[in-house]
XYZ file of C-alpha atoms in Angstrom:
774
model
C 1.668 -86.096 -33.393
C 3.345 -83.132 -32.495
C 6.802 -81.637 -33.893
C 9.607 -82.680 -33.007
C 12.663 -79.784 -32.208
C 15.694 -79.828 -34.657
C 18.691 -78.900 -33.865
C 20.705 -76.832 -37.285
C 23.507 -75.479 -37.797
C 24.987 -72.354 -40.149
C 26.045 -73.932 -43.788
C 29.236 -72.558 -43.556
C 29.255 -74.311 -39.985
C 27.656 -77.639 -41.008
C 30.224 -77.645 -43.611
C 32.494 -77.833 -41.535
C 31.305 -80.731 -39.423
C 30.942 -82.264 -42.235
C 32.812 -81.210 -45.460
C 36.169 -79.874 -43.402
C 36.242 -76.598 -45.934
C 38.618 -74.515 -43.588
C 37.784 -71.470 -44.235
C 41.061 -69.688 -43.601
C 43.845 -68.798 -46.039
C 45.582 -72.235 -45.848
C 49.403 -71.562 -46.945
C 51.307 -74.898 -46.458
C 55.078 -76.732 -46.485
C 56.277 -80.062 -45.753
C 55.837 -81.563 -43.000
C 58.999 -80.887 -39.438
C 57.193 -82.707 -36.601
C 59.759 -83.323 -33.929
C 61.994 -80.854 -34.792
C 64.321 -78.240 -32.918
C 62.835 -74.315 -32.513
C 64.873 -72.243 -34.529
C 65.037 -68.507 -37.054
C 64.123 -70.034 -40.337
C 67.280 -70.073 -42.455
C 68.847 -71.692 -45.010
C 68.243 -74.191 -46.253
C 71.520 -77.491 -45.053
C 69.692 -79.974 -47.370
C 69.350 -78.227 -51.517
C 68.071 -81.396 -52.889
C 68.174 -80.031 -56.066
C 68.438 -76.006 -55.286
C 71.665 -74.387 -57.199
C 73.276 -71.364 -55.103
C 71.308 -67.941 -55.644
C 74.047 -66.766 -58.095
C 73.787 -69.805 -60.104
C 71.980 -68.506 -63.057
C 73.146 -64.757 -63.575
C 76.164 -65.367 -65.616
C 74.486 -67.263 -68.576
C 70.780 -65.546 -67.964
C 72.779 -61.797 -67.423
C 69.545 -60.357 -68.866
C 66.878 -61.633 -67.333
C 69.180 -61.750 -63.665
C 68.730 -57.836 -64.612
C 65.094 -57.683 -65.709
C 64.379 -59.234 -61.778
C 66.696 -56.640 -60.366
C 63.918 -54.378 -58.552
C 60.766 -56.174 -59.318
C 58.006 -57.204 -57.251
C 59.321 -61.630 -56.584
C 63.222 -59.902 -56.263
C 62.233 -58.511 -53.644
C 59.055 -59.919 -52.359
C 61.854 -60.389 -49.126
C 65.078 -59.116 -47.596
C 67.351 -59.033 -44.759
C 65.841 -55.026 -43.449
C 69.269 -52.742 -44.804
C 69.272 -48.845 -45.962
C 69.249 -51.854 -49.536
C 65.753 -53.082 -48.829
C 64.315 -50.321 -46.142
C 62.242 -47.958 -47.536
C 60.069 -46.313 -44.275
C 60.737 -43.494 -41.483
C 63.140 -44.726 -38.482
C 64.510 -41.365 -38.055
C 62.669 -41.378 -34.361
C 59.105 -41.160 -35.549
C 56.141 -41.641 -34.090
C 52.829 -43.422 -34.743
C 49.835 -43.197 -32.594
C 45.723 -43.535 -33.589
C 43.596 -45.420 -32.943
C 45.236 -46.278 -29.454
C 47.880 -48.163 -31.148
C 51.027 -47.015 -31.296
C 54.559 -47.189 -32.142
C 58.231 -45.529 -32.303
C 60.613 -46.486 -35.022
C 63.581 -45.736 -34.709
C 67.653 -46.429 -35.884
C 70.302 -48.147 -32.973
C 73.685 -48.652 -34.511
C 73.220 -50.413 -37.580
C 69.330 -51.765 -36.464
C 66.095 -50.577 -37.555
C 63.380 -51.132 -34.216
C 61.025 -49.886 -33.503
C 58.732 -49.813 -29.252
C 54.812 -50.731 -29.446
C 52.779 -52.993 -27.831
C 54.392 -56.667 -26.989
C 52.102 -60.227 -26.322
C 52.629 -59.191 -22.612
C 50.735 -55.425 -23.369
C 53.460 -53.713 -21.967
C 55.701 -51.531 -24.473
C 58.775 -52.683 -25.537
C 61.671 -52.014 -28.025
C 61.261 -55.575 -31.332
C 64.257 -55.335 -34.050
C 62.959 -55.307 -36.924
C 65.182 -58.394 -39.361
C 63.590 -58.462 -43.402
C 61.520 -56.160 -44.862
C 58.798 -57.015 -47.000
C 57.211 -56.669 -51.156
C 58.169 -52.772 -51.398
C 55.384 -51.464 -53.213
C 52.729 -49.621 -52.524
C 53.560 -50.394 -49.596
C 56.384 -52.183 -47.058
C 55.441 -54.858 -44.657
C 58.471 -55.419 -41.554
C 58.682 -58.818 -39.191
C 60.388 -59.428 -36.278
C 61.098 -62.623 -35.020
C 59.785 -64.315 -31.742
C 60.251 -67.810 -30.150
C 58.511 -70.615 -31.920
C 60.993 -69.898 -35.222
C 58.819 -67.884 -35.669
C 58.351 -64.361 -37.946
C 55.469 -61.489 -37.350
C 54.589 -58.715 -39.303
C 54.158 -55.414 -38.281
C 50.603 -54.027 -38.697
C 51.531 -50.734 -39.255
C 53.229 -50.751 -42.787
C 55.210 -47.942 -44.211
C 53.587 -46.565 -47.465
C 56.006 -46.558 -50.062
C 53.599 -44.601 -52.695
C 54.992 -41.635 -53.823
C 53.978 -38.448 -51.232
C 52.175 -36.497 -53.749
C 50.040 -39.513 -54.366
C 49.762 -39.448 -50.522
C 52.351 -41.870 -49.901
C 55.599 -41.301 -47.485
C 53.892 -42.144 -43.903
C 53.093 -45.074 -42.164
C 49.549 -46.245 -41.195
C 47.733 -48.975 -39.980
C 46.359 -52.260 -42.486
C 43.616 -52.582 -39.694
C 43.133 -48.138 -39.798
C 41.003 -47.083 -36.431
C 41.460 -50.528 -35.105
C 42.920 -51.857 -31.578
C 43.042 -55.069 -31.243
C 43.835 -56.422 -28.072
C 47.565 -58.759 -27.555
C 45.234 -61.645 -27.092
C 43.799 -61.011 -30.384
C 44.533 -63.479 -33.350
C 44.473 -59.640 -35.293
C 47.008 -58.419 -32.806
C 50.625 -57.419 -34.564
C 51.889 -60.738 -32.775
C 49.052 -62.753 -32.795
C 48.069 -65.552 -35.426
C 47.188 -64.457 -38.290
C 49.752 -62.325 -38.820
C 52.174 -64.762 -38.404
C 54.757 -65.375 -41.168
C 55.577 -68.429 -41.617
C 51.920 -69.806 -41.589
C 50.172 -67.627 -43.696
C 53.195 -65.625 -46.317
C 56.503 -67.437 -45.780
C 56.087 -70.179 -49.189
C 55.220 -67.553 -51.408
C 57.480 -64.745 -50.212
C 60.349 -66.562 -50.696
C 62.097 -69.818 -52.793
C 61.136 -73.588 -51.924
C 59.339 -72.455 -47.388
C 59.742 -75.589 -46.117
C 57.781 -74.922 -43.062
C 58.290 -77.362 -40.696
C 55.571 -76.912 -38.236
C 55.536 -78.929 -35.074
C 51.559 -79.993 -33.618
C 52.762 -80.388 -30.809
C 54.639 -77.655 -29.498
C 53.519 -75.040 -31.834
C 56.262 -74.231 -32.894
C 58.774 -73.858 -37.057
C 61.822 -74.841 -37.745
C 61.062 -72.949 -41.454
C 64.335 -73.013 -44.014
C 64.089 -71.717 -47.129
C 66.547 -72.188 -50.374
C 66.295 -68.467 -51.452
C 65.147 -65.970 -49.395
C 62.954 -63.859 -51.700
C 61.282 -65.305 -55.793
C 64.157 -66.052 -57.009
C 65.334 -68.106 -60.669
C 63.871 -71.156 -59.035
C 60.624 -69.930 -57.277
C 59.414 -70.109 -61.275
C 62.157 -72.594 -62.938
C 61.602 -75.272 -59.835
C 65.493 -77.140 -58.713
C 68.308 -75.659 -61.151
C 71.321 -77.991 -59.594
C 71.044 -80.281 -62.916
C 70.040 -77.675 -64.946
C 73.563 -75.567 -64.384
C 75.965 -79.475 -63.759
C 74.408 -79.733 -68.095
C 75.354 -76.282 -68.795
C 78.935 -77.230 -66.853
C 79.631 -80.441 -69.311
C 77.230 -79.554 -72.640
C 79.676 -79.115 -75.453
C 80.146 -75.879 -77.011
C 77.011 -75.391 -79.804
C 74.958 -78.442 -78.184
C 71.464 -78.276 -79.035
C 69.204 -79.472 -76.618
C 65.841 -81.777 -77.304
C 63.997 -80.948 -74.646
C 64.158 -78.831 -71.296
C 64.097 -81.916 -70.259
C 67.442 -82.866 -71.492
C 68.629 -79.363 -69.885
C 67.848 -80.525 -66.734
C 65.105 -78.048 -65.594
C 62.688 -79.313 -63.930
C 60.131 -77.278 -65.425
C 59.196 -77.396 -68.769
C 57.458 -74.108 -70.468
C 56.494 -75.134 -73.489
C 55.745 -78.559 -73.105
C 53.045 -76.884 -70.719
C 50.809 -75.122 -72.870
C 48.862 -72.241 -71.767
C 46.776 -73.523 -68.895
C 50.495 -76.176 -67.464
C 51.592 -72.452 -67.574
C 48.624 -70.085 -65.589
C 49.301 -72.438 -63.174
C 52.405 -73.078 -62.282
C 51.670 -68.981 -61.428
C 48.554 -70.237 -59.527
C 50.199 -71.824 -57.084
C 50.866 -68.318 -55.467
C 48.560 -66.292 -57.200
C 45.485 -67.694 -55.878
C 43.817 -68.617 -52.635
C 43.507 -72.128 -51.787
C 43.886 -74.266 -49.656
C 46.771 -76.164 -49.373
C 48.196 -79.918 -49.459
C 50.983 -80.282 -47.060
C 54.068 -80.564 -49.672
C 54.456 -77.400 -50.458
C 55.129 -76.880 -54.228
C 55.531 -79.303 -57.170
C 57.015 -77.834 -58.946
C 56.492 -79.022 -63.412
C 53.135 -79.896 -61.910
C 49.569 -79.208 -62.063
C 47.762 -76.803 -59.097
C 45.998 -79.933 -57.354
C 49.778 -81.711 -57.178
C 50.437 -79.124 -53.898
C 46.583 -77.028 -53.477
C 43.051 -76.974 -53.812
C 41.738 -73.194 -55.073
C 38.517 -72.054 -53.530
C 35.657 -72.096 -54.440
C 33.830 -69.055 -54.928
C 32.147 -68.858 -52.070
C 30.227 -65.997 -50.667
C 33.154 -64.767 -48.564
C 34.977 -64.048 -51.865
C 33.663 -63.609 -54.266
C 30.286 -61.570 -55.100
C 27.664 -64.179 -56.812
C 28.419 -63.425 -60.323
C 32.118 -64.500 -59.744
C 33.885 -60.795 -59.211
C 36.131 -60.019 -56.902
C 35.711 -59.394 -53.233
C 37.750 -60.315 -50.417
C 41.289 -61.421 -50.861
C 41.752 -63.482 -53.885
C 44.444 -62.815 -56.372
C 43.873 -63.859 -59.423
C 43.938 -67.817 -60.460
C 40.653 -68.457 -59.630
C 39.361 -64.943 -61.745
C 41.272 -65.496 -64.485
C 40.189 -68.857 -64.387
C 36.739 -67.817 -64.820
C 36.945 -65.305 -68.721
C 37.178 -66.253 -71.725
C 41.176 -65.560 -72.513
C 42.091 -68.180 -69.841
C 39.585 -70.780 -72.320
C 41.029 -69.720 -75.920
C 44.584 -69.684 -74.423
C 45.992 -67.026 -73.186
C 48.495 -67.379 -70.360
C 50.645 -65.100 -67.454
C 52.681 -64.482 -69.963
C 50.740 -63.547 -72.712
C 50.233 -60.000 -70.462
C 53.074 -60.313 -67.646
C 57.136 -59.825 -68.512
C 57.868 -63.047 -66.317
C 60.737 -61.358 -65.151
C 60.307 -57.555 -63.971
C 56.833 -58.534 -63.194
C 55.281 -55.754 -65.388
C 52.823 -55.692 -68.214
C 54.722 -55.972 -71.968
C 52.492 -52.694 -72.702
C 51.395 -49.606 -70.617
C 47.863 -48.801 -71.338
C 45.143 -50.236 -74.093
C 48.454 -50.610 -75.847
C 48.531 -53.679 -73.675
C 44.804 -55.074 -74.566
C 45.741 -54.442 -79.059
C 48.580 -56.155 -79.344
C 45.412 -58.284 -80.191
C 42.553 -57.053 -79.614
C 42.942 -55.570 -83.344
C 41.699 -55.178 -86.428
C 44.428 -58.187 -87.988
C 43.907 -60.620 -84.371
C 46.677 -62.162 -84.835
C 46.141 -66.487 -85.578
C 46.895 -67.846 -82.646
C 43.247 -66.816 -81.626
C 40.522 -67.442 -85.096
C 37.630 -66.534 -83.084
C 38.487 -62.623 -81.904
C 36.172 -59.740 -83.853
C 37.821 -58.263 -86.764
C 37.633 -55.096 -85.309
C 38.788 -51.632 -83.979
C 39.110 -51.784 -80.365
C 40.237 -48.470 -79.460
C 38.417 -45.859 -80.844
C 34.202 -44.233 -79.033
C 32.488 -47.214 -81.254
C 33.166 -49.352 -78.847
C 33.677 -48.264 -76.246
C 31.754 -44.880 -76.428
C 33.747 -42.743 -74.039
C 36.050 -39.588 -75.198
C 38.949 -40.732 -76.176
C 41.634 -40.690 -73.270
C 39.265 -40.799 -70.651
C 38.997 -42.904 -68.057
C 35.809 -44.637 -69.429
C 37.945 -45.609 -72.485
C 40.671 -47.969 -70.921
C 40.707 -50.926 -71.338
C 40.716 -52.091 -67.838
C 38.488 -49.722 -66.651
C 35.481 -51.791 -67.828
C 36.747 -55.298 -68.557
C 38.651 -55.234 -65.380
C 38.332 -53.545 -62.756
C 39.823 -52.572 -59.010
C 39.596 -52.945 -55.872
C 41.782 -51.580 -52.867
C 43.198 -54.207 -50.403
C 45.531 -53.125 -47.443
C 43.986 -49.500 -47.744
C 46.763 -48.290 -50.642
C 47.213 -51.911 -53.274
C 44.043 -51.942 -55.288
C 44.241 -54.992 -57.471
C 42.588 -55.655 -60.811
C 39.499 -58.354 -61.266
C 41.336 -61.052 -64.063
C 37.801 -62.044 -65.265
C 37.984 -60.226 -68.297
C 33.865 -60.400 -68.211
C 31.903 -57.697 -70.656
C 30.290 -55.338 -68.241
C 26.271 -56.128 -66.692
C 24.781 -54.132 -65.217
C 21.561 -55.686 -66.234
C 22.245 -58.224 -63.729
C 23.207 -56.417 -60.204
C 19.632 -56.650 -59.478
C 20.331 -61.334 -60.282
C 23.222 -62.043 -58.740
C 23.348 -58.694 -56.024
C 27.199 -57.916 -57.325
C 28.579 -55.177 -57.878
C 29.125 -53.599 -62.034
C 31.642 -52.031 -63.509
C 29.745 -49.074 -65.508
C 27.764 -47.504 -62.124
C 31.715 -48.175 -60.160
C 32.343 -45.053 -61.886
C 28.991 -43.146 -63.298
C 28.344 -42.864 -59.337
C 25.130 -40.905 -59.674
C 23.835 -43.177 -61.430
C 21.501 -46.698 -60.770
C 22.489 -50.242 -63.049
C 19.817 -50.231 -64.446
C 20.729 -46.824 -66.221
C 23.633 -48.577 -67.347
C 21.767 -50.905 -68.663
C 19.778 -49.160 -71.050
C 22.984 -47.488 -72.706
C 24.799 -50.383 -73.334
C 21.017 -51.987 -74.384
C 21.420 -48.519 -77.334
C 24.692 -49.127 -78.521
C 25.346 -52.543 -78.717
C 21.364 -54.060 -79.410
C 19.682 -56.576 -76.962
C 22.457 -60.115 -77.295
C 20.793 -63.052 -76.757
C 22.890 -64.517 -73.476
C 22.087 -67.894 -71.676
C 21.438 -67.386 -68.167
C 24.267 -66.013 -65.968
C 25.823 -68.526 -63.696
C 24.936 -65.620 -60.291
C 21.601 -66.557 -61.273
C 22.369 -69.778 -59.613
C 24.738 -68.379 -57.293
C 23.119 -65.882 -55.746
C 19.736 -68.103 -55.586
C 21.986 -70.281 -52.800
C 23.173 -68.171 -51.031
C 19.597 -66.763 -50.478
C 18.553 -69.402 -50.109
C 16.572 -69.433 -52.591
C 13.734 -72.216 -53.653
C 14.868 -72.616 -57.474
C 18.509 -72.420 -56.265
C 18.660 -76.113 -55.933
C 17.413 -76.792 -60.044
C 19.845 -73.780 -61.653
C 22.556 -74.987 -59.158
C 22.127 -78.889 -60.752
C 22.288 -76.900 -64.784
C 25.307 -75.237 -64.167
C 26.942 -78.125 -62.733
C 26.016 -80.219 -65.477
C 26.963 -77.482 -68.035
C 29.861 -78.567 -69.564
C 30.194 -75.147 -71.570
C 31.203 -73.214 -68.008
C 34.595 -72.451 -66.958
C 35.670 -75.412 -64.607
C 36.579 -72.972 -62.180
C 32.527 -72.465 -61.741
C 30.966 -75.888 -62.460
C 33.294 -76.653 -59.675
C 31.432 -74.131 -57.050
C 28.451 -75.160 -57.965
C 29.492 -78.598 -57.097
C 30.082 -77.429 -53.606
C 27.043 -74.967 -52.964
C 25.233 -78.231 -53.545
C 26.518 -80.183 -50.946
C 24.005 -79.153 -48.546
C 20.970 -79.643 -50.632
C 22.050 -82.916 -48.896
C 20.399 -86.090 -50.786
C 17.848 -84.447 -53.898
C 21.498 -83.535 -54.925
C 23.395 -86.564 -55.137
C 23.160 -87.417 -58.693
C 24.050 -84.476 -60.237
C 27.533 -84.432 -58.176
C 27.683 -88.666 -58.410
C 28.154 -88.144 -62.224
C 31.018 -85.356 -60.882
C 32.463 -87.364 -59.703
C 33.105 -88.900 -62.763
C 33.960 -85.855 -64.169
C 36.736 -84.463 -66.788
C 37.863 -81.601 -64.316
C 38.928 -82.799 -61.148
C 38.470 -79.209 -59.218
C 34.341 -80.485 -60.112
C 35.761 -83.665 -59.256
C 37.401 -82.420 -56.014
C 34.459 -80.951 -54.701
C 31.983 -83.137 -55.571
C 33.715 -85.958 -53.438
C 32.822 -84.490 -50.201
C 29.503 -84.836 -50.983
C 29.001 -88.268 -50.014
C 30.625 -88.250 -46.206
C 27.282 -88.854 -44.465
C 26.571 -92.233 -46.503
C 26.548 -95.487 -45.671
C 29.402 -97.468 -45.579
C 28.297 -99.531 -48.821
C 28.387 -96.365 -51.060
C 30.688 -94.650 -50.001
C 33.559 -96.980 -51.408
C 31.164 -97.693 -54.237
C 31.756 -94.141 -55.018
C 34.585 -92.706 -54.427
C 36.721 -95.996 -53.946
C 38.437 -95.210 -57.742
C 38.763 -91.051 -57.207
C 41.620 -92.499 -54.455
C 43.929 -93.461 -57.498
C 42.949 -89.857 -59.671
C 46.302 -88.205 -61.290
C 45.398 -85.396 -58.499
C 46.083 -85.799 -54.717
C 43.722 -82.943 -54.194
C 41.442 -85.104 -54.809
C 42.688 -88.507 -53.631
C 42.387 -85.819 -49.877
C 38.839 -84.831 -50.458
C 38.219 -89.157 -50.956
C 40.076 -89.102 -48.531
C 38.643 -87.442 -45.979
C 34.680 -88.589 -46.924
C 36.194 -92.725 -46.354
C 37.577 -91.609 -42.768
C 36.080 -93.482 -40.606
C 35.341 -95.619 -42.433
C 35.431 -100.184 -41.692
C 38.212 -101.794 -43.037
C 35.436 -104.663 -43.622
C 33.641 -102.554 -46.405
C 36.540 -102.091 -48.446
C 37.702 -104.905 -50.414
C 40.519 -106.634 -49.538
C 43.417 -106.144 -51.923
C 42.615 -102.184 -50.612
C 42.557 -101.871 -47.142
C 46.792 -101.388 -46.539
C 46.910 -98.818 -49.176
C 44.001 -97.242 -47.475
C 45.795 -97.470 -44.331
C 49.026 -96.145 -45.808
C 47.141 -93.196 -48.056
C 45.450 -92.592 -44.489
C 48.395 -92.068 -42.780
C 49.972 -90.277 -44.878
C 46.938 -87.661 -44.483
C 47.429 -87.398 -40.850
C 51.301 -86.247 -41.363
C 50.388 -84.160 -43.497
C 47.485 -82.539 -41.948
C 49.754 -82.046 -38.942
C 52.880 -79.880 -40.851
C 49.598 -78.436 -41.257
C 47.557 -76.970 -38.090
C 49.342 -74.265 -37.359
C 46.223 -72.259 -38.640
C 42.812 -72.204 -36.479
C 41.089 -73.417 -39.861
C 43.578 -76.115 -40.401
C 43.613 -77.639 -37.055
C 39.637 -77.702 -37.051
C 40.778 -79.934 -40.639
C 43.245 -82.201 -37.935
C 39.867 -82.309 -36.216
C 37.174 -83.147 -37.516
C 39.927 -86.228 -39.926
C 40.545 -87.476 -35.998
C 36.529 -87.609 -34.881
C 35.938 -89.331 -37.908
C 38.234 -92.141 -37.503
C 36.490 -92.593 -33.623
C 39.380 -90.466 -32.076
C 37.615 -88.369 -30.056
C 39.779 -87.437 -26.865
C 42.214 -87.328 -29.694
C 39.681 -85.013 -31.460
C 38.176 -83.096 -28.270
C 41.702 -81.152 -27.651
C 42.111 -80.335 -31.735
C 39.192 -78.667 -31.290
C 39.795 -76.484 -28.083
C 44.313 -75.696 -29.479
C 41.546 -74.390 -32.737
C 40.196 -72.130 -30.212
C 43.223 -71.470 -28.483
C 44.256 -69.672 -31.933
C 41.316 -68.006 -32.151
C 38.841 -68.020 -29.648
C 36.090 -65.944 -32.967
C 36.140 -68.985 -34.856
C 33.319 -69.649 -34.945
C 32.916 -73.587 -36.235
C 35.964 -75.156 -34.019
C 33.325 -73.743 -31.056
C 30.587 -74.949 -32.563
C 32.335 -78.695 -33.309
C 34.051 -78.925 -29.248
C 29.995 -78.084 -28.067
C 28.526 -81.120 -29.716
C 31.986 -83.150 -29.445
C 32.331 -82.589 -25.647
C 28.407 -83.215 -25.890
C 28.159 -85.954 -27.479
C 30.355 -87.172 -24.356
C 28.439 -87.061 -22.104
C 31.312 -84.037 -20.536
C 27.744 -80.911 -21.443
C 29.558 -77.833 -18.597
C 32.283 -78.140 -20.528
C 29.707 -78.199 -24.400
C 27.738 -75.082 -22.025
C 30.769 -73.920 -20.487
C 32.640 -73.524 -24.480
C 29.401 -72.392 -25.608
C 29.110 -69.055 -23.076
C 32.825 -68.549 -23.316
C 31.873 -67.889 -26.899
C 28.977 -65.279 -26.801
C 30.387 -62.820 -24.160
C 33.222 -62.673 -26.125
C 32.704 -58.470 -27.140
C 33.105 -57.787 -31.803
C 31.207 -60.551 -32.311
C 29.905 -61.368 -35.915
C 25.838 -61.611 -35.230
C 25.452 -64.170 -37.533
C 28.049 -66.716 -34.208
C 26.839 -65.155 -32.660
C 23.414 -66.511 -33.287
C 24.580 -69.470 -34.185
C 25.565 -70.255 -30.808
C 22.858 -68.419 -29.075
C 20.607 -71.003 -31.204
C 22.582 -74.198 -29.901
C 22.867 -73.034 -25.914
C 19.050 -72.710 -26.575
C 19.242 -76.508 -27.486
C 21.427 -77.472 -25.179
C 19.272 -76.695 -22.637
C 16.772 -77.999 -23.683
C 17.383 -81.148 -24.377
C 19.129 -81.478 -20.719
C 15.770 -80.408 -18.909
C 16.465 -76.902 -18.740
C 13.476 -75.081 -20.671
C 12.827 -72.414 -18.704
C 16.836 -70.845 -19.511
C 16.529 -71.801 -23.037
C 13.560 -69.722 -23.723
C 15.935 -66.344 -23.577
C 18.686 -67.266 -26.163
C 16.445 -68.663 -28.338
C 14.411 -65.284 -28.703
C 18.137 -63.063 -28.240
C 19.385 -65.915 -31.778
C 15.438 -65.331 -33.474
C 16.248 -61.282 -33.639
C 20.076 -61.208 -34.118
C 18.826 -63.660 -37.320
C 15.303 -62.560 -38.043
C 16.346 -64.412 -42.176
C 16.531 -67.530 -40.174
C 13.021 -69.802 -40.050
C 14.046 -72.347 -38.160
C 14.628 -71.340 -35.060
C 11.107 -70.256 -34.940
C 10.247 -73.010 -35.659
C 11.934 -74.190 -32.811
C 10.441 -72.013 -30.476
C 6.727 -72.142 -31.532
C 7.787 -76.026 -30.500
C 9.099 -75.267 -27.563
C 6.897 -72.385 -25.973
C 3.572 -74.983 -27.243
C 5.370 -77.804 -24.966
C 5.360 -74.824 -21.976
C 1.631 -74.216 -22.408
C 1.925 -71.045 -24.005
C 0.141 -70.824 -26.971
C -0.013 -67.601 -27.252
C 3.274 -67.167 -27.965
C 4.018 -70.206 -29.367
C 1.571 -69.434 -32.998
C 3.099 -65.050 -32.762
C 6.482 -67.933 -33.051
C 4.795 -70.224 -35.770
C 3.621 -67.107 -37.896
C 6.901 -64.816 -37.089
C 8.908 -67.233 -38.542
C 5.780 -67.857 -42.109
C 6.512 -64.768 -42.836
C 10.153 -65.172 -43.166
C 9.640 -68.199 -45.225
C 5.621 -68.557 -46.709
C 6.263 -72.314 -47.769
C 8.188 -73.647 -44.721
C 6.351 -77.326 -44.787
C 6.726 -77.424 -40.297
C 6.390 -74.356 -40.023
C 3.246 -74.552 -41.980
C 2.781 -78.209 -40.255
C 3.337 -77.105 -37.183
C 0.736 -73.913 -36.977
C -2.194 -76.641 -38.839
C -0.986 -78.881 -35.488
C -1.411 -75.643 -32.529
C -4.915 -74.703 -34.602
C -6.178 -78.509 -34.339
C -4.831 -78.888 -30.959
C -7.696 -75.440 -29.826
C -10.435 -76.676 -31.531
C -9.754 -74.277 -34.648
C -10.397 -77.193 -37.421
C -11.416 -74.108 -40.135
C -8.044 -72.179 -39.713
C -6.056 -75.870 -39.072
C -7.384 -76.717 -42.615
C -6.566 -74.087 -43.988
C -2.730 -74.846 -43.144
C -2.995 -78.133 -44.586
C -4.093 -76.791 -48.241
C -1.250 -74.385 -47.907
C 0.969 -77.452 -46.877
C -0.636 -79.949 -49.451
C 0.054 -76.863 -52.012
C 3.637 -76.041 -50.854
C 4.538 -80.258 -50.186
C 2.047 -82.007 -52.164
C 4.271 -85.074 -50.824
C 4.416 -84.792 -47.588
C 3.743 -87.563 -45.583
C 1.970 -86.217 -42.768
C -0.884 -84.314 -45.338
C -3.327 -88.413 -44.467
C -2.826 -88.121 -40.607
C -3.442 -84.717 -39.202
C -6.191 -84.914 -42.475
C -8.381 -87.757 -40.480
C -7.915 -86.254 -37.370
C -8.622 -82.839 -38.392
C -12.391 -85.715 -40.097
C -13.200 -87.297 -36.636
C -16.317 -86.207 -35.443
């Protein structure tokens, strides 16, 4: 039997289509469908929040400490007190980006290219942040605030600051590009708002693509961390003098930090200090993080394989990997919660605990003088003698903003080759190799016996190594690993399909809600009976993020597959989930989630329109383009499917992998509709763009064979085999090609290789019989 052409898409696209994993940073709040357009403003209904000034009378010291902090200056009305940039008729002109910053009366203005491509004057309404850079916000129709991509460098002049600079140096985006300052990815409401203001309610209307956003405090005030405070203010006014309340609850406080403990405290900070997918219900003060958001896994676009920071991920998932987090250290052990600064500068911060007389709170700490050359093996007071230099290396974001990795890891240059990750040692010793650093550490401390690092499993998965599946299983099943690491292993097991299901099935009962959430998506393609059996209990999970992931996987299931008593509740959960998806559909990835949900529910025409809307928001957003083309083709709208793919291929500056995947899909579409000769050049283009993908060469070889071009077919298949020597489909196809050409010895040789790499392959017996016939 001749092998069959097989469709394929990238891992990221498969996850988008089957597991609803959005690829963008998703920041969400409550739904406000149908509300009139209005600029962001103070909420009219306080819903338990007290006026911002209510805390100052009793908490003067904390208020004074908060004044001038990152939180206090997170956002402010543009005024001489808040604006740091030079608006004295200053011009900026670099890489085709032009702007003039000037004053007009009491207002602050910028003249620059608008959404129509023409220069115009725009009034700056708000300053955004303050150090080491400050951005500026401009009001647009639809209740939008847009952030200028020319920012003010507020560092001292001797440090390179006191200048205007582009957040995208050397780049100029057309007004149609979502990265243009008027575009989707510079929109305050969707991207930034709920972490720069207190109780921000986004109120997005997906039908009109507009906002009616509100806040209770324009910046990050007391109630952003302590929760709505009116009940506490009322208690303070009525409490008898000298009375000691029994608990925070007795005082009307929504968040009881003592009761939460260190991990609960970290999760209160994590809503803003994490890369995460919001659940559409805003921050939930006093509750765990998974009541309001699903933290991102340690995926390839955000983290190095060993868990070090790469993309802009903030602190939570890094810190959650650390031994300090496991030991009960919280954010306020190092940071003053009101000033947001570290409690002690320099090594003194770490020496609070890491010293010859460690605190009784952490009995596992070694008694040792850490601040000495005997430990750090560097000259005293040098950069190498600083704790953070080795244990918290930094990466610079937004051009001027260095941020430290909070995983607080021991430097492991010995892992550099095994995980394809950087190491702290050669980040300073740039003229050296990681092996040099590894030998130096071994010379200082000996060769410790360490268990295999999870980074090796994650790197194997990223490089599609054959050993990835068993390694990921071990990480997932290792209860000694941090929950975020095990959840990331679950996420990376999803593309392996049925072979990974036994481990993922066990993970559905895991004590960690994060692991349960990431395991649930694996069952989205299972038969209805199996899906219900495994996922129905998760609909009662205490964490909303877990319930949502179970709902995603159960979407589209016939109601008759559910026990009759559960059907009404399930329907209500689906309705609530869709409501939150719609209130969150303001970014392409969010809109993709809505579209996939609708498609799974059998509402294909609605899904088509949502995929189109995602591409209107961002024409470069490949997962929506892939899904739109696939769905359109399945609905016999071949012209739209082909046009969608060709439009994507015509985009300039597209990532190579996206271009390759679209070319591959177009080739298969053309072949499917009897236009094989047209498809061949696109297959070749896809193979050239993605040389590591042997599946393209497999399909190319089969197509050439069908077109009676055996020599070209063999060349394509052999090229694929050179990339993946154990690929069973390629080996079988080459055996078949040689067999039909009468070259039985060569065919048998490929069969022997197939039997060695896949001894249980069901095609072996039939081919052997064919070759043994006289």
